[in-house]
């Protein structure tokens, strides 16, 4: 653990099959007007919507709806949500859905009482909110982003071909989040494995950075081993509660600020994946999966020792009689086999990208400086080319 | 992750070489009267007392002192502290010291505005506070207990030969804690390794329980591997900042409720160690070290699979060609060698216990039901006998 840092994560989590009961404990803390935010309506089919509405009504809340949050929430939708929250005089924003819905709820929460343009203020200038923030609560129905216990919010601007994330401070974190692993059972397999890879990428983005000795790296190796183990079970049996609950819990701790404390981080895979998504609107986790191995193989020579450690401690590679490079390569080969086995998309072509788009994607890619190599446009193009 | 649980840990941590600057951010949140709680005065020798007092004065605080908190804080001292806090009309209790000082500060904080006998209310009847709680902040100078980010408070009653811990809910957690690894540099080696084993025991008490598949176990394996690695460095070079900072961070996460979530826990080693301490007043971590291996070897047949997993994942035992029992035994043997190497006390005789005391220690030992075998008095006597 190097450097100075603060840690504070005040989000209260309710976890388990009875987690929704926590809503009855939380609602009395807030005013009457609740803006209920959700996505395409799957929560109406699986009964979660009815359960949430019943609890809101039994707590005498006035319900205002904001439906139709899309997988990559847009600036246009954000502006619509701000108007709805203002009209409702919302005292609480209750997000029911996956990371996109939670991300969107946070973006609305910091914009309702703010009179700047939210895209410019938060996603271009990366300012912290200077106005009143409406409290947010989440009922999670999809797992991966960690948005339920952090200040992250990713918004897409189609006109500018930009998908940008802002990690807000602890005042923007959800006040509470409700995590019932059973709510994730009905998710299609494509979404489930996409979420699993999003979790893995969150951990790897924080792991593959720095050369210091850091407790966080050991915690991350544990999280990765648990994730791989549970993913193998969940892919075969999506209603295995134990596996789905471990995946849900790992997702939260992969990106609630803990494992980044006292160390540097990378996030270049997210920058590449978000650029691909800005041009294809592909599912988030799949964009990360498709660019990961080309990226890691490209930077491996600059961080060989860490890749070898990853191979041994996460993938069980036996290092005896091997060079660091050989062990590291073997680790990535095992990772590749596993990614294919659980059904991840392994190239951006399958996500709708093509060679003609590459210049545009390169241009949309933000460059980070915490990884083992700071990329330039040529590097990025080479990685994307290898991802086709 | 099984069962339903809530997680909420609102303590704000300031970590690193500049952590004490955090006091300037926190103090304006509280009223004028600060009860400054500390131990035997080592903070006056190493300069921490002067630094803290200077910051309190520059924030216009009225300082009231409560010094002389002993390693195993007593009921008598607690009653003295309550009187001091009442006389001071304390708005904030600032604990500067190790776990005993933090534990004690919490016990005072829940007793000042309470008119029951605190020993009876909190340590015999295990009630939650029903009165106003005075906020507590900690400046940590010793590492191990995790008291800086939890609701734990252990108090000793010499008249009753009892050392009892109460784990309070999140309202009793310190509001903030200041963790500067350099403050631990001057600690004598005996105290340092005692703290290291306290951390290890916290993790093992939560690890050696249950047979479910749980992300927490993977996190704990990571914490243990980091702890062992950093302890080896710190024992050779106590001023290695990286190692001491990793140990400090591991201590916090070993016992801030995270790794117990969604699983059962044991705590029988603490019950045995606390009973030994109630009769000998020995250093906490050393009492745990002295009883651990006799206890683990005694229960190993009832939880062999978990002990084998521990051997492989924490101690690097190669399981090939070995029975679970053989691998498990090899793990405990490696643990024993390591404990001896870092300088832990390996028997209770060295801590002042003798055969004549055993009946009394057995009587003082609370029995827990989360381990791999629920002990009876005969089991406890056999374990203590093997610990002599």
Tab-separated table of N, CA and C in Angstrom, chain B residues 45-98:
chain	number	residue	atom	x	y	z
B	45	UNK	N	6.471	9.837	24.040
B	45	UNK	CA	7.882	9.646	23.663
B	45	UNK	C	8.088	9.763	22.159
B	46	UNK	N	7.151	9.222	21.391
B	46	UNK	CA	7.379	9.195	19.937
B	46	UNK	C	6.819	10.415	19.206
B	47	UNK	N	6.289	11.366	19.962
B	47	UNK	CA	5.892	12.638	19.338
B	47	UNK	C	4.459	12.692	18.816
B	48	UNK	N	3.755	11.567	18.816
B	48	UNK	CA	2.396	11.553	18.258
B	48	UNK	C	1.453	12.398	19.129
B	49	UNK	N	1.647	12.307	20.442
B	49	UNK	CA	0.814	13.095	21.364
B	49	UNK	C	0.910	14.590	21.033
B	50	UNK	N	2.118	15.070	20.867
B	50	UNK	CA	2.303	16.503	20.585
B	50	UNK	C	1.634	16.909	19.271
B	51	UNK	N	1.773	16.045	18.275
B	51	UNK	CA	1.167	16.361	16.972
B	51	UNK	C	-0.350	16.433	17.073
B	52	UNK	N	-0.926	15.460	17.795
B	52	UNK	CA	-2.387	15.414	17.922
B	52	UNK	C	-2.883	16.631	18.710
B	53	UNK	N	-2.206	16.935	19.801
B	53	UNK	CA	-2.624	18.070	20.634
B	53	UNK	C	-2.534	19.380	19.843
B	54	UNK	N	-1.480	19.510	19.035
B	54	UNK	CA	-1.329	20.730	18.231
B	54	UNK	C	-2.508	20.881	17.265
B	55	UNK	N	-2.913	19.776	16.655
B	55	UNK	CA	-4.032	19.851	15.705
B	55	UNK	C	-5.332	20.157	16.453
B	56	UNK	N	-5.527	19.539	17.611
B	56	UNK	CA	-6.730	19.815	18.401
B	56	UNK	C	-6.788	21.298	18.765
B	57	UNK	N	-5.653	21.846	19.205
B	57	UNK	CA	-5.618	23.260	19.599
B	57	UNK	C	-5.864	24.176	18.412
B	58	UNK	N	-5.274	23.826	17.264
B	58	UNK	CA	-5.454	24.701	16.100
B	58	UNK	C	-6.892	24.630	15.587
B	59	UNK	N	-7.633	23.637	16.020
B	59	UNK	CA	-9.061	23.549	15.685
B	59	UNK	C	-9.935	24.036	16.853
B	60	UNK	N	-9.299	24.761	17.789
B	60	UNK	CA	-10.033	25.390	18.908
B	60	UNK	C	-10.778	24.401	19.777
B	61	UNK	N	-10.217	23.233	19.986
B	61	UNK	CA	-10.886	22.248	20.838
B	61	UNK	C	-10.426	22.392	22.287
B	62	UNK	N	-11.331	22.071	23.191
B	62	UNK	CA	-11.009	21.981	24.618
B	62	UNK	C	-10.601	20.534	24.865
B	63	UNK	N	-9.395	20.327	25.369
B	63	UNK	CA	-8.880	18.962	25.510
B	63	UNK	C	-9.026	18.474	26.953
B	64	UNK	N	-9.650	17.318	27.112
B	64	UNK	CA	-9.735	16.647	28.409
B	64	UNK	C	-9.005	15.316	28.261
B	65	UNK	N	-8.195	14.951	29.231
B	65	UNK	CA	-7.360	13.760	29.053
B	65	UNK	C	-7.876	12.567	29.848
B	66	UNK	N	-7.688	11.402	29.248
B	66	UNK	CA	-7.981	10.146	29.944
B	66	UNK	C	-6.859	9.184	29.568
B	67	UNK	N	-5.792	9.211	30.362
B	67	UNK	CA	-4.608	8.404	30.055
B	67	UNK	C	-4.618	7.111	30.849
B	68	UNK	N	-3.662	6.243	30.524
B	68	UNK	CA	-3.459	5.034	31.326
B	68	UNK	C	-4.356	3.865	30.966
B	69	UNK	N	-4.889	3.866	29.748
B	69	UNK	CA	-5.658	2.690	29.327
B	69	UNK	C	-4.674	1.530	29.181
B	70	UNK	N	-4.960	0.443	29.868
B	70	UNK	CA	-4.041	-0.702	29.902
B	70	UNK	C	-4.309	-1.666	28.735
B	71	UNK	N	-3.352	-2.558	28.435
B	71	UNK	CA	-3.510	-3.478	27.300
B	71	UNK	C	-4.817	-4.285	27.333
B	72	UNK	N	-5.225	-4.747	28.497
B	72	UNK	CA	-6.538	-5.388	28.608
B	72	UNK	C	-7.414	-4.472	29.464
B	73	UNK	N	-8.125	-3.518	28.847
B	73	UNK	CA	-8.832	-2.488	29.624
B	73	UNK	C	-9.837	-3.120	30.597
B	74	UNK	N	-9.851	-2.609	31.816
B	74	UNK	CA	-10.662	-3.207	32.874
B	74	UNK	C	-11.974	-2.450	33.072
B	75	UNK	N	-12.882	-3.115	33.735
B	75	UNK	CA	-14.143	-2.491	34.114
B	75	UNK	C	-13.900	-1.269	34.998
B	76	UNK	N	-12.936	-1.383	35.892
B	76	UNK	CA	-12.643	-0.247	36.777
B	76	UNK	C	-12.198	0.969	35.964
B	77	UNK	N	-11.326	0.724	35.006
B	77	UNK	CA	-10.864	1.829	34.151
B	77	UNK	C	-12.038	2.371	33.331
B	78	UNK	N	-12.882	1.479	32.855
B	78	UNK	CA	-14.053	1.915	32.083
B	78	UNK	C	-14.906	2.870	32.912
B	79	UNK	N	-15.150	2.504	34.162
B	79	UNK	CA	-15.973	3.366	35.016
B	79	UNK	C	-15.308	4.723	35.248
B	80	UNK	N	-13.981	4.709	35.352
B	80	UNK	CA	-13.253	5.973	35.492
B	80	UNK	C	-13.424	6.821	34.229
B	81	UNK	N	-13.302	6.162	33.056
B	81	UNK	CA	-13.423	6.884	31.788
B	81	UNK	C	-14.807	7.487	31.595
B	82	UNK	N	-15.831	6.747	32.023
B	82	UNK	CA	-17.204	7.251	31.907
B	82	UNK	C	-17.349	8.536	32.732
B	83	UNK	N	-16.793	8.511	33.948
B	83	UNK	CA	-16.865	9.694	34.817
B	83	UNK	C	-16.127	10.875	34.180
B	84	UNK	N	-14.972	10.592	33.595
B	84	UNK	CA	-14.199	11.660	32.942
B	84	UNK	C	-14.958	12.244	31.749
B	85	UNK	N	-15.551	11.364	30.953
B	85	UNK	CA	-16.282	11.842	29.769
B	85	UNK	C	-17.511	12.658	30.188
B	86	UNK	N	-18.152	12.243	31.277
B	86	UNK	CA	-19.310	13.008	31.768
B	86	UNK	C	-18.861	14.384	32.259
B	87	UNK	N	-17.772	14.397	33.023
B	87	UNK	CA	-17.275	15.673	33.558
B	87	UNK	C	-16.863	16.611	32.426
B	88	UNK	N	-16.314	16.028	31.351
B	88	UNK	CA	-15.840	16.838	30.222
B	88	UNK	C	-16.974	17.263	29.297
B	89	UNK	N	-18.156	16.685	29.492
B	89	UNK	CA	-19.248	16.853	28.506
B	89	UNK	C	-18.676	16.622	27.096
B	90	UNK	N	-18.051	15.467	26.927
B	90	UNK	CA	-17.305	15.177	25.691
B	90	UNK	C	-18.224	15.154	24.465
B	91	UNK	N	-17.795	15.867	23.420
B	91	UNK	CA	-18.493	15.832	22.130
B	91	UNK	C	-17.859	14.800	21.196
B	92	UNK	N	-16.615	14.474	21.487
B	92	UNK	CA	-15.871	13.516	20.658
B	92	UNK	C	-14.870	12.813	21.558
B	93	UNK	N	-14.763	11.504	21.395
B	93	UNK	CA	-13.708	10.766	22.085
B	93	UNK	C	-12.652	10.435	21.051
B	94	UNK	N	-11.440	10.926	21.253
B	94	UNK	CA	-10.361	10.662	20.303
B	94	UNK	C	-9.396	9.672	20.938
B	95	UNK	N	-9.381	8.453	20.405
B	95	UNK	CA	-8.537	7.381	20.926
B	95	UNK	C	-7.222	7.401	20.164
B	96	UNK	N	-6.116	7.517	20.858
B	96	UNK	CA	-4.795	7.489	20.222
B	96	UNK	C	-4.034	6.315	20.817
B	97	UNK	N	-3.913	5.253	20.042
B	97	UNK	CA	-3.245	4.063	20.561
B	97	UNK	C	-3.573	2.849	19.722
B	98	UNK	N	-3.508	1.693	20.350
B	98	UNK	CA	-3.811	0.451	19.653
B	98	UNK	C	-5.247	0.024	19.889
